[in-house]
Amino acid sequence: MFREVKHLKVCLTLITLLLSLLAAASQVEAGPISRLTKLYHCEPFFKAEYDKTTLEDPITPLTEPRAIPIRISCMINGLFADIVADTYSSYEVPLFVNLYVEETPEWCTATVTPPLIYMPISSTWHSENATVFLTLKENAPAFEQAKIKIRIRSDSVGKRVIVPEGNTTLDIPFRTGYIPIISLSVPEGNYKIISPYDTARFKIDVENLGNEKTELTSYALNVPDGWTVTITSNTVLDSKARGGNPKKSIELDVKPPYGFGYHEDRQVIQISITPSYYNDPTLKGEEHILSFIVLSRGFSTPGFETLFTILTFIGIVLINKRRRQR
């Protein structure tokens, strides 16, 4: 008995749909078919959620796209939702659901795959999966709370719109991370020939390619016996992502030993430069090691100049003394 009643309802629905296709719109609006269409009208409802575990860690620029699984669930609701669902299911008519990114920060790129999913028209919840891929550009500021908005929209079904368009959104919040990346160059070269009494001076140009204020820690890895190496230990660079000047120069001075005789001293000085976040030195980047070659060549006479100066002074004093005695 129940099955016969159900078949009867399905037949009535098919008749209604057939009449709605054959009737002209201007003639039906006030007619009985319009009332039947409204009677079988079913609203689509959506639920959308994302995998929060994939966003527990911050997203950093210049890395692989972050894949965020999302789950879309849909059902129709109405007085005769079961009949409408059975009717469309028997003809394998799906619900076309469009997925696209509606809002993102300007320094972010996001896509949804697939952009179109097919869902059965059902009076109970049915779910399908998709994936959002999120990438940050190099100018994305660090430690920001941001979000993207995904639009979920289904097409209407039926010429008389038995199932109207569905529409909802999914907000996906995320945090941006810090990237300690720097660029180093030695515009004047890393090799110098100097006299034993001179100082080799090197200029190291540094640029902050990261997305937040960065501090550079610099020191000499090796100092040969008798040599003196001086370098600025701490250098602070602003971030271009924050609108600051990310470039500066570091001065390195290398002084060879000064002893009597001819010198042909060649040494390799290694310098370590490590970037870290200005407000948290534990957030460190890769250590950069630069090598500089200094050749101290020439003859030195330590003490001779001093002795000559002293003798000259004594001579002047004696000459003045003799003049006074006369």
mmCIF file of C-alpha atoms in Angstrom:
data_model
loop_
_atom_site.group_PDB
_atom_site.id
_atom_site.type_symbol
_atom_site.label_atom_id
_atom_site.label_comp_id
_atom_site.label_asym_id
_atom_site.label_seq_id
_atom_site.Cartn_x
_atom_site.Cartn_y
_atom_site.Cartn_z
ATOM 1 C CA MET A 1 0.000 0.000 0.000
ATOM 2 C CA PHE A 2 2.787 2.419 0.937
ATOM 3 C CA ARG A 3 4.660 1.644 -2.283
ATOM 4 C CA GLU A 4 1.564 2.331 -4.381
ATOM 5 C CA VAL A 5 1.053 5.699 -2.700
ATOM 6 C CA LYS A 6 4.699 6.574 -3.292
ATOM 7 C CA HIS A 7 4.432 5.659 -6.992
ATOM 8 C CA LEU A 8 1.306 7.798 -7.224
ATOM 9 C CA LYS A 9 3.162 10.783 -5.773
ATOM 10 C CA VAL A 10 6.016 10.311 -8.217
ATOM 11 C CA CYS A 11 3.561 10.196 -11.133
ATOM 12 C CA LEU A 12 1.905 13.403 -9.956
ATOM 13 C CA THR A 13 5.308 15.087 -9.748
ATOM 14 C CA LEU A 14 6.246 13.985 -13.265
ATOM 15 C CA ILE A 15 2.952 15.312 -14.598
ATOM 16 C CA THR A 16 3.588 18.635 -12.857
ATOM 17 C CA LEU A 17 7.091 18.922 -14.294
ATOM 18 C CA LEU A 18 5.883 17.994 -17.794
ATOM 19 C CA LEU A 19 3.116 20.566 -17.729
ATOM 20 C CA SER A 20 5.523 23.217 -16.497
ATOM 21 C CA LEU A 21 7.798 22.590 -19.489
ATOM 22 C CA LEU A 22 4.963 22.769 -22.019
ATOM 23 C CA ALA A 23 3.172 25.810 -20.663
ATOM 24 C CA ALA A 24 4.266 29.331 -21.645
ATOM 25 C CA ALA A 25 5.552 31.482 -18.812
ATOM 26 C CA SER A 26 3.077 34.298 -19.345
ATOM 27 C CA GLN A 27 0.154 31.902 -19.262
ATOM 28 C CA VAL A 28 1.254 29.931 -16.249
ATOM 29 C CA GLU A 29 2.140 32.554 -13.650
ATOM 30 C CA ALA A 30 -1.459 32.877 -12.484
ATOM 31 C CA GLY A 31 -2.538 29.364 -13.421
ATOM 32 C CA PRO A 32 -2.786 26.052 -11.589
ATOM 33 C CA ILE A 33 0.638 24.845 -12.796
ATOM 34 C CA SER A 34 2.254 27.832 -11.103
ATOM 35 C CA ARG A 35 0.553 26.868 -7.877
ATOM 36 C CA LEU A 36 1.714 23.268 -8.281
ATOM 37 C CA THR A 37 5.258 24.471 -8.990
ATOM 38 C CA LYS A 38 5.238 26.480 -5.793
ATOM 39 C CA LEU A 39 3.833 23.482 -3.976
ATOM 40 C CA TYR A 40 6.804 21.348 -5.032
ATOM 41 C CA HIS A 41 9.299 24.165 -4.533
ATOM 42 C CA CYS A 42 12.378 22.962 -2.547
ATOM 43 C CA GLU A 43 15.150 25.126 -1.159
ATOM 44 C CA PRO A 44 18.751 23.830 -1.276
ATOM 45 C CA PHE A 45 20.736 24.026 1.950
ATOM 46 C CA PHE A 46 24.525 23.856 2.214
ATOM 47 C CA LYS A 47 27.032 23.118 4.942
ATOM 48 C CA ALA A 48 30.740 23.680 4.373
ATOM 49 C CA GLU A 49 33.735 22.966 6.572
ATOM 50 C CA TYR A 50 37.516 22.833 6.202
ATOM 51 C CA ASP A 51 40.236 20.724 7.789
ATOM 52 C CA LYS A 52 41.542 22.925 10.609
ATOM 53 C CA THR A 53 44.535 20.690 11.284
ATOM 54 C CA THR A 54 46.115 21.792 8.003
ATOM 55 C CA LEU A 55 46.280 25.384 9.276
ATOM 56 C CA GLU A 56 47.731 24.795 12.722
ATOM 57 C CA ASP A 57 51.120 25.968 11.441
ATOM 58 C CA PRO A 58 51.567 29.419 9.861
ATOM 59 C CA ILE A 59 51.848 29.706 6.090
ATOM 60 C CA THR A 60 55.090 31.259 4.888
ATOM 61 C CA PRO A 61 55.810 32.916 1.539
ATOM 62 C CA LEU A 62 57.899 31.259 -1.162
ATOM 63 C CA THR A 63 56.890 27.752 -0.082
ATOM 64 C CA GLU A 64 54.792 25.006 -1.639
ATOM 65 C CA PRO A 65 51.028 25.735 -1.819
ATOM 66 C CA ARG A 66 49.194 24.734 1.356
ATOM 67 C CA ALA A 67 46.487 22.155 0.560
ATOM 68 C CA ILE A 68 43.321 22.626 2.634
ATOM 69 C CA PRO A 69 40.646 19.918 2.239
ATOM 70 C CA ILE A 70 37.046 21.180 2.362
ATOM 71 C CA ARG A 71 33.801 19.238 2.603
ATOM 72 C CA ILE A 72 30.558 20.441 0.991
ATOM 73 C CA SER A 73 27.224 18.984 2.137
ATOM 74 C CA CYS A 74 23.840 19.681 0.527
ATOM 75 C CA MET A 75 20.175 18.725 0.826
ATOM 76 C CA ILE A 76 16.847 20.101 -0.381
ATOM 77 C CA ASN A 77 13.999 20.993 1.929
ATOM 78 C CA GLY A 78 10.318 21.405 1.095
ATOM 79 C CA LEU A 79 6.831 19.970 1.567
ATOM 80 C CA PHE A 80 7.392 17.280 -1.058
ATOM 81 C CA ALA A 81 11.189 17.164 -0.895
ATOM 82 C CA ASP A 82 11.220 13.356 -0.904
ATOM 83 C CA ILE A 83 9.115 13.197 -4.063
ATOM 84 C CA VAL A 84 11.159 15.855 -5.862
ATOM 85 C CA ALA A 85 14.409 14.138 -4.871
ATOM 86 C CA ASP A 86 13.176 10.721 -6.025
ATOM 87 C CA THR A 87 11.962 12.163 -9.309
ATOM 88 C CA TYR A 88 15.209 13.869 -10.210
ATOM 89 C CA SER A 89 17.243 10.908 -8.986
ATOM 90 C CA SER A 90 15.303 8.541 -11.241
ATOM 91 C CA TYR A 91 16.310 10.710 -14.209
ATOM 92 C CA GLU A 92 19.864 11.164 -12.849
ATOM 93 C CA VAL A 93 19.560 14.941 -12.817
ATOM 94 C CA PRO A 94 22.370 16.330 -10.599
ATOM 95 C CA LEU A 95 22.816 19.584 -8.761
ATOM 96 C CA PHE A 96 25.647 21.624 -10.296
ATOM 97 C CA VAL A 97 27.650 23.295 -7.526
ATOM 98 C CA ASN A 98 30.217 25.960 -8.430
ATOM 99 C CA LEU A 99 33.180 26.598 -6.123
ATOM 100 C CA TYR A 100 35.414 29.650 -6.459
ATOM 101 C CA VAL A 101 37.532 32.019 -4.396
ATOM 102 C CA GLU A 102 35.692 35.278 -3.769
ATOM 103 C CA GLU A 103 38.027 37.172 -1.432
ATOM 104 C CA THR A 104 41.755 36.986 -0.656
ATOM 105 C CA PRO A 105 44.388 39.402 0.658
ATOM 106 C CA GLU A 106 46.323 41.094 -2.144
ATOM 107 C CA TRP A 107 49.475 39.156 -1.226
ATOM 108 C CA CYS A 108 47.741 35.791 -1.387
ATOM 109 C CA THR A 109 46.747 33.434 -4.217
ATOM 110 C CA ALA A 110 44.083 30.758 -3.735
ATOM 111 C CA THR A 111 42.352 28.244 -6.010
ATOM 112 C CA VAL A 112 39.699 25.553 -5.561
ATOM 113 C CA THR A 113 39.920 22.120 -7.169
ATOM 114 C CA PRO A 114 37.633 20.983 -8.648
ATOM 115 C CA PRO A 115 35.795 24.245 -9.415
ATOM 116 C CA LEU A 116 32.584 22.352 -10.244
ATOM 117 C CA ILE A 117 31.113 19.382 -8.392
ATOM 118 C CA TYR A 118 28.044 17.300 -9.158
ATOM 119 C CA MET A 119 25.776 16.412 -6.265
ATOM 120 C CA PRO A 120 22.615 14.296 -6.293
ATOM 121 C CA ILE A 121 19.388 16.101 -5.509
ATOM 122 C CA SER A 122 18.575 14.557 -2.162
ATOM 123 C CA SER A 123 16.277 15.227 0.776
ATOM 124 C CA THR A 124 19.046 14.011 3.093
ATOM 125 C CA TRP A 125 22.541 15.337 3.512
ATOM 126 C CA HIS A 126 25.037 14.335 0.832
ATOM 127 C CA SER A 127 28.699 15.385 0.893
ATOM 128 C CA GLU A 128 31.461 15.905 -1.649
ATOM 129 C CA ASN A 129 35.120 16.863 -1.198
ATOM 130 C CA ALA A 130 37.276 19.569 -2.742
ATOM 131 C CA THR A 131 40.651 21.154 -2.001
ATOM 132 C CA VAL A 132 41.732 24.759 -1.581
ATOM 133 C CA PHE A 133 45.351 25.548 -2.473
ATOM 134 C CA LEU A 134 46.783 28.602 -0.723
ATOM 135 C CA THR A 135 50.036 30.370 -1.650
ATOM 136 C CA LEU A 136 51.586 33.530 -0.209
ATOM 137 C CA LYS A 137 53.543 35.989 -2.318
ATOM 138 C CA GLU A 138 56.958 37.219 -1.215
ATOM 139 C CA ASN A 139 55.503 40.527 0.011
ATOM 140 C CA ALA A 140 53.128 38.872 2.481
ATOM 141 C CA PRO A 141 53.762 40.434 5.920
ATOM 142 C CA ALA A 142 54.663 38.106 8.778
ATOM 143 C CA PHE A 143 52.507 37.303 11.816
ATOM 144 C CA GLU A 144 49.254 38.457 10.190
ATOM 145 C CA GLN A 145 45.793 37.012 10.850
ATOM 146 C CA ALA A 146 44.019 36.792 7.501
ATOM 147 C CA LYS A 147 41.287 34.836 5.735
ATOM 148 C CA ILE A 148 40.021 33.789 2.339
ATOM 149 C CA LYS A 149 36.373 33.438 1.358
ATOM 150 C CA ILE A 150 35.092 30.568 -0.781
ATOM 151 C CA ARG A 151 31.785 31.023 -2.633
ATOM 152 C CA ILE A 152 29.548 27.953 -2.985
ATOM 153 C CA ARG A 153 26.746 28.417 -5.501
ATOM 154 C CA SER A 154 24.425 25.863 -7.097
ATOM 155 C CA ASP A 155 22.485 26.338 -10.328
ATOM 156 C CA SER A 156 18.699 26.280 -10.307
ATOM 157 C CA VAL A 157 16.938 23.117 -11.485
ATOM 158 C CA GLY A 158 13.854 22.962 -13.685
ATOM 159 C CA LYS A 159 12.445 25.460 -16.155
ATOM 160 C CA ARG A 160 9.855 26.430 -13.561
ATOM 161 C CA VAL A 161 12.625 26.436 -10.940
ATOM 162 C CA ILE A 162 11.562 23.595 -8.718
ATOM 163 C CA VAL A 163 14.937 23.848 -6.953
ATOM 164 C CA PRO A 164 16.211 27.457 -6.972
ATOM 165 C CA GLU A 165 19.802 28.617 -6.870
ATOM 166 C CA GLY A 166 21.673 27.883 -3.654
ATOM 167 C CA ASN A 167 24.291 30.207 -2.234
ATOM 168 C CA THR A 168 26.618 30.232 0.758
ATOM 169 C CA THR A 169 30.228 31.029 1.689
ATOM 170 C CA LEU A 170 33.042 29.433 3.647
ATOM 171 C CA ASP A 171 35.601 31.586 5.482
ATOM 172 C CA ILE A 172 39.032 30.018 5.983
ATOM 173 C CA PRO A 173 41.257 31.916 8.456
ATOM 174 C CA PHE A 174 45.028 31.460 8.509
ATOM 175 C CA ARG A 175 48.226 32.938 9.933
ATOM 176 C CA THR A 176 51.281 34.090 8.024
ATOM 177 C CA GLY A 177 54.769 33.035 9.062
ATOM 178 C CA TYR A 178 58.197 34.669 9.036
ATOM 179 C CA ILE A 179 60.894 33.885 6.472
ATOM 180 C CA PRO A 180 64.475 34.913 7.404
ATOM 181 C CA ILE A 181 65.972 35.234 3.934
ATOM 182 C CA ILE A 182 68.800 37.615 3.025
ATOM 183 C CA SER A 183 70.931 38.431 -0.007
ATOM 184 C CA LEU A 184 74.685 39.040 0.329
ATOM 185 C CA SER A 185 77.176 40.499 -2.131
ATOM 186 C CA VAL A 186 80.747 41.832 -2.032
ATOM 187 C CA PRO A 187 80.806 44.523 -4.761
ATOM 188 C CA GLU A 188 84.544 45.283 -4.443
ATOM 189 C CA GLY A 189 85.639 41.657 -4.365
ATOM 190 C CA ASN A 190 86.849 39.400 -1.572
ATOM 191 C CA TYR A 191 90.604 39.549 -2.300
ATOM 192 C CA LYS A 192 93.013 42.322 -1.330
ATOM 193 C CA ILE A 193 96.794 42.856 -1.378
ATOM 194 C CA ILE A 194 98.071 45.290 1.249
ATOM 195 C CA SER A 195 101.283 46.391 2.920
ATOM 196 C CA PRO A 196 102.064 45.002 6.385
ATOM 197 C CA TYR A 197 101.135 48.293 8.017
ATOM 198 C CA ASP A 198 97.830 48.714 6.081
ATOM 199 C CA THR A 199 94.287 47.495 6.809
ATOM 200 C CA ALA A 200 92.169 45.570 4.292
ATOM 201 C CA ARG A 201 88.641 46.926 4.230
ATOM 202 C CA PHE A 202 85.790 44.982 2.660
ATOM 203 C CA LYS A 203 82.237 46.143 2.032
ATOM 204 C CA ILE A 204 79.449 43.561 2.329
ATOM 205 C CA ASP A 205 76.094 44.634 0.882
ATOM 206 C CA VAL A 206 73.143 42.937 2.590
ATOM 207 C CA GLU A 207 69.448 42.947 1.705
ATOM 208 C CA ASN A 208 66.504 41.606 3.680
ATOM 209 C CA LEU A 209 64.362 39.479 1.367
ATOM 210 C CA GLY A 210 62.175 38.321 4.245
ATOM 211 C CA ASN A 211 58.798 39.628 5.296
ATOM 212 C CA GLU A 212 59.620 41.235 8.640
ATOM 213 C CA LYS A 213 62.277 43.304 10.395
ATOM 214 C CA THR A 214 65.444 41.216 10.587
ATOM 215 C CA GLU A 215 68.623 41.338 12.650
ATOM 216 C CA LEU A 216 71.921 40.017 11.289
ATOM 217 C CA THR A 217 74.474 38.501 13.653
ATOM 218 C CA SER A 218 78.005 38.593 12.230
ATOM 219 C CA TYR A 219 81.335 37.330 13.554
ATOM 220 C CA ALA A 220 84.673 35.943 12.378
ATOM 221 C CA LEU A 221 84.932 32.165 12.362
ATOM 222 C CA ASN A 222 88.729 32.231 12.401
ATOM 223 C CA VAL A 223 91.308 34.839 13.397
ATOM 224 C CA PRO A 224 94.924 33.856 12.576
ATOM 225 C CA ASP A 225 97.617 34.511 15.161
ATOM 226 C CA GLY A 226 98.779 38.096 15.089
ATOM 227 C CA TRP A 227 95.925 39.228 12.836
ATOM 228 C CA THR A 228 93.078 41.527 13.822
ATOM 229 C CA VAL A 229 89.573 41.096 12.385
ATOM 230 C CA THR A 230 86.795 43.607 13.055
ATOM 231 C CA ILE A 231 83.198 43.363 11.808
ATOM 232 C CA THR A 232 79.898 44.901 12.886
ATOM 233 C CA SER A 233 78.355 42.264 15.134
ATOM 234 C CA ASN A 234 74.703 43.295 14.767
ATOM 235 C CA THR A 235 72.898 44.890 11.835
ATOM 236 C CA VAL A 236 69.153 45.594 11.712
ATOM 237 C CA LEU A 237 67.343 45.561 8.357
ATOM 238 C CA ASP A 238 63.822 46.800 7.731
ATOM 239 C CA SER A 239 61.382 44.797 5.626
ATOM 240 C CA LYS A 240 60.205 45.783 2.166
ATOM 241 C CA ALA A 241 56.901 44.046 2.952
ATOM 242 C CA ARG A 242 56.417 46.614 5.746
ATOM 243 C CA GLY A 243 57.463 49.550 3.582
ATOM 244 C CA GLY A 244 60.968 49.967 5.036
ATOM 245 C CA ASN A 245 64.445 50.047 3.513
ATOM 246 C CA PRO A 246 65.761 46.476 3.426
ATOM 247 C CA LYS A 247 69.348 47.325 2.354
ATOM 248 C CA LYS A 248 72.514 48.165 4.296
ATOM 249 C CA SER A 249 76.261 47.563 4.212
ATOM 250 C CA ILE A 250 78.546 45.793 6.690
ATOM 251 C CA GLU A 251 82.195 46.837 7.032
ATOM 252 C CA LEU A 252 84.896 44.206 7.549
ATOM 253 C CA ASP A 253 88.427 45.286 8.543
ATOM 254 C CA VAL A 254 91.374 42.882 8.469
ATOM 255 C CA LYS A 255 94.777 43.977 9.790
ATOM 256 C CA PRO A 256 97.848 41.736 9.335
ATOM 257 C CA PRO A 257 100.655 41.356 11.877
ATOM 258 C CA TYR A 258 103.332 44.079 11.881
ATOM 259 C CA GLY A 259 106.804 42.647 12.413
ATOM 260 C CA PHE A 260 110.320 43.367 11.224
ATOM 261 C CA GLY A 261 111.328 41.978 7.852
ATOM 262 C CA TYR A 262 109.797 41.095 4.539
ATOM 263 C CA HIS A 263 106.200 39.783 4.588
ATOM 264 C CA GLU A 264 104.360 37.467 2.230
ATOM 265 C CA ASP A 265 101.476 36.537 4.547
ATOM 266 C CA ARG A 266 98.323 35.137 3.003
ATOM 267 C CA GLN A 267 95.279 34.296 5.109
ATOM 268 C CA VAL A 268 91.672 33.287 4.477
ATOM 269 C CA ILE A 269 89.213 34.948 6.843
ATOM 270 C CA GLN A 270 85.768 33.365 7.149
ATOM 271 C CA ILE A 271 82.786 35.414 8.287
ATOM 272 C CA SER A 272 79.458 34.041 9.543
ATOM 273 C CA ILE A 273 76.243 36.035 8.989
ATOM 274 C CA THR A 274 72.925 34.683 10.307
ATOM 275 C CA PRO A 275 69.495 36.380 9.993
ATOM 276 C CA SER A 276 66.842 36.201 12.711
ATOM 277 C CA TYR A 277 63.573 37.909 13.604
ATOM 278 C CA TYR A 278 64.253 41.251 15.269
ATOM 279 C CA ASN A 279 61.867 40.636 18.186
ATOM 280 C CA ASP A 280 62.638 36.933 18.634
ATOM 281 C CA PRO A 281 66.209 35.757 17.948
ATOM 282 C CA THR A 282 65.123 32.115 18.217
ATOM 283 C CA LEU A 283 63.466 32.442 14.793
ATOM 284 C CA LYS A 284 66.667 32.022 12.832
ATOM 285 C CA GLY A 285 67.419 31.540 9.184
ATOM 286 C CA GLU A 286 70.246 29.837 7.359
ATOM 287 C CA GLU A 287 73.822 30.695 8.314
ATOM 288 C CA HIS A 288 75.783 32.329 5.492
ATOM 289 C CA ILE A 289 79.567 31.935 5.383
ATOM 290 C CA LEU A 290 81.723 34.321 3.344
ATOM 291 C CA SER A 291 85.454 33.898 2.721
ATOM 292 C CA PHE A 292 87.931 36.758 2.270
ATOM 293 C CA ILE A 293 91.566 36.480 1.201
ATOM 294 C CA VAL A 294 94.139 39.000 2.401
ATOM 295 C CA LEU A 295 97.773 39.057 1.232
ATOM 296 C CA SER A 296 100.155 41.135 3.321
ATOM 297 C CA ARG A 297 103.184 41.807 1.127
ATOM 298 C CA GLY A 298 106.142 44.102 1.712
ATOM 299 C CA PHE A 299 108.945 45.082 4.076
ATOM 300 C CA SER A 300 108.300 46.432 7.550
ATOM 301 C CA THR A 301 110.761 48.090 9.964
ATOM 302 C CA PRO A 302 109.046 48.150 13.325
ATOM 303 C CA GLY A 303 110.751 50.486 15.801
ATOM 304 C CA PHE A 304 112.972 52.281 13.277
ATOM 305 C CA GLU A 305 110.524 55.084 12.767
ATOM 306 C CA THR A 306 110.111 55.567 16.498
ATOM 307 C CA LEU A 307 113.873 55.554 17.060
ATOM 308 C CA PHE A 308 114.372 58.068 14.274
ATOM 309 C CA THR A 309 111.746 60.344 15.802
ATOM 310 C CA ILE A 310 113.375 60.155 19.228
ATOM 311 C CA LEU A 311 116.847 60.869 17.845
ATOM 312 C CA THR A 312 115.492 63.792 15.855
ATOM 313 C CA PHE A 313 113.863 65.227 18.964
ATOM 314 C CA ILE A 314 117.081 64.815 20.982
ATOM 315 C CA GLY A 315 119.055 66.486 18.213
ATOM 316 C CA ILE A 316 116.720 69.476 18.165
ATOM 317 C CA VAL A 317 116.992 69.820 21.946
ATOM 318 C CA LEU A 318 120.815 69.700 21.838
ATOM 319 C CA ILE A 319 120.994 72.265 19.046
ATOM 320 C CA ASN A 320 118.734 74.658 20.948
ATOM 321 C CA LYS A 321 120.796 74.142 24.115
ATOM 322 C CA ARG A 322 124.053 75.005 22.366
ATOM 323 C CA ARG A 323 122.538 78.122 20.861
ATOM 324 C CA ARG A 324 121.505 79.308 24.300
ATOM 325 C CA GLN A 325 125.008 78.688 25.703
ATOM 326 C CA ARG A 326 126.524 80.914 23.040
#
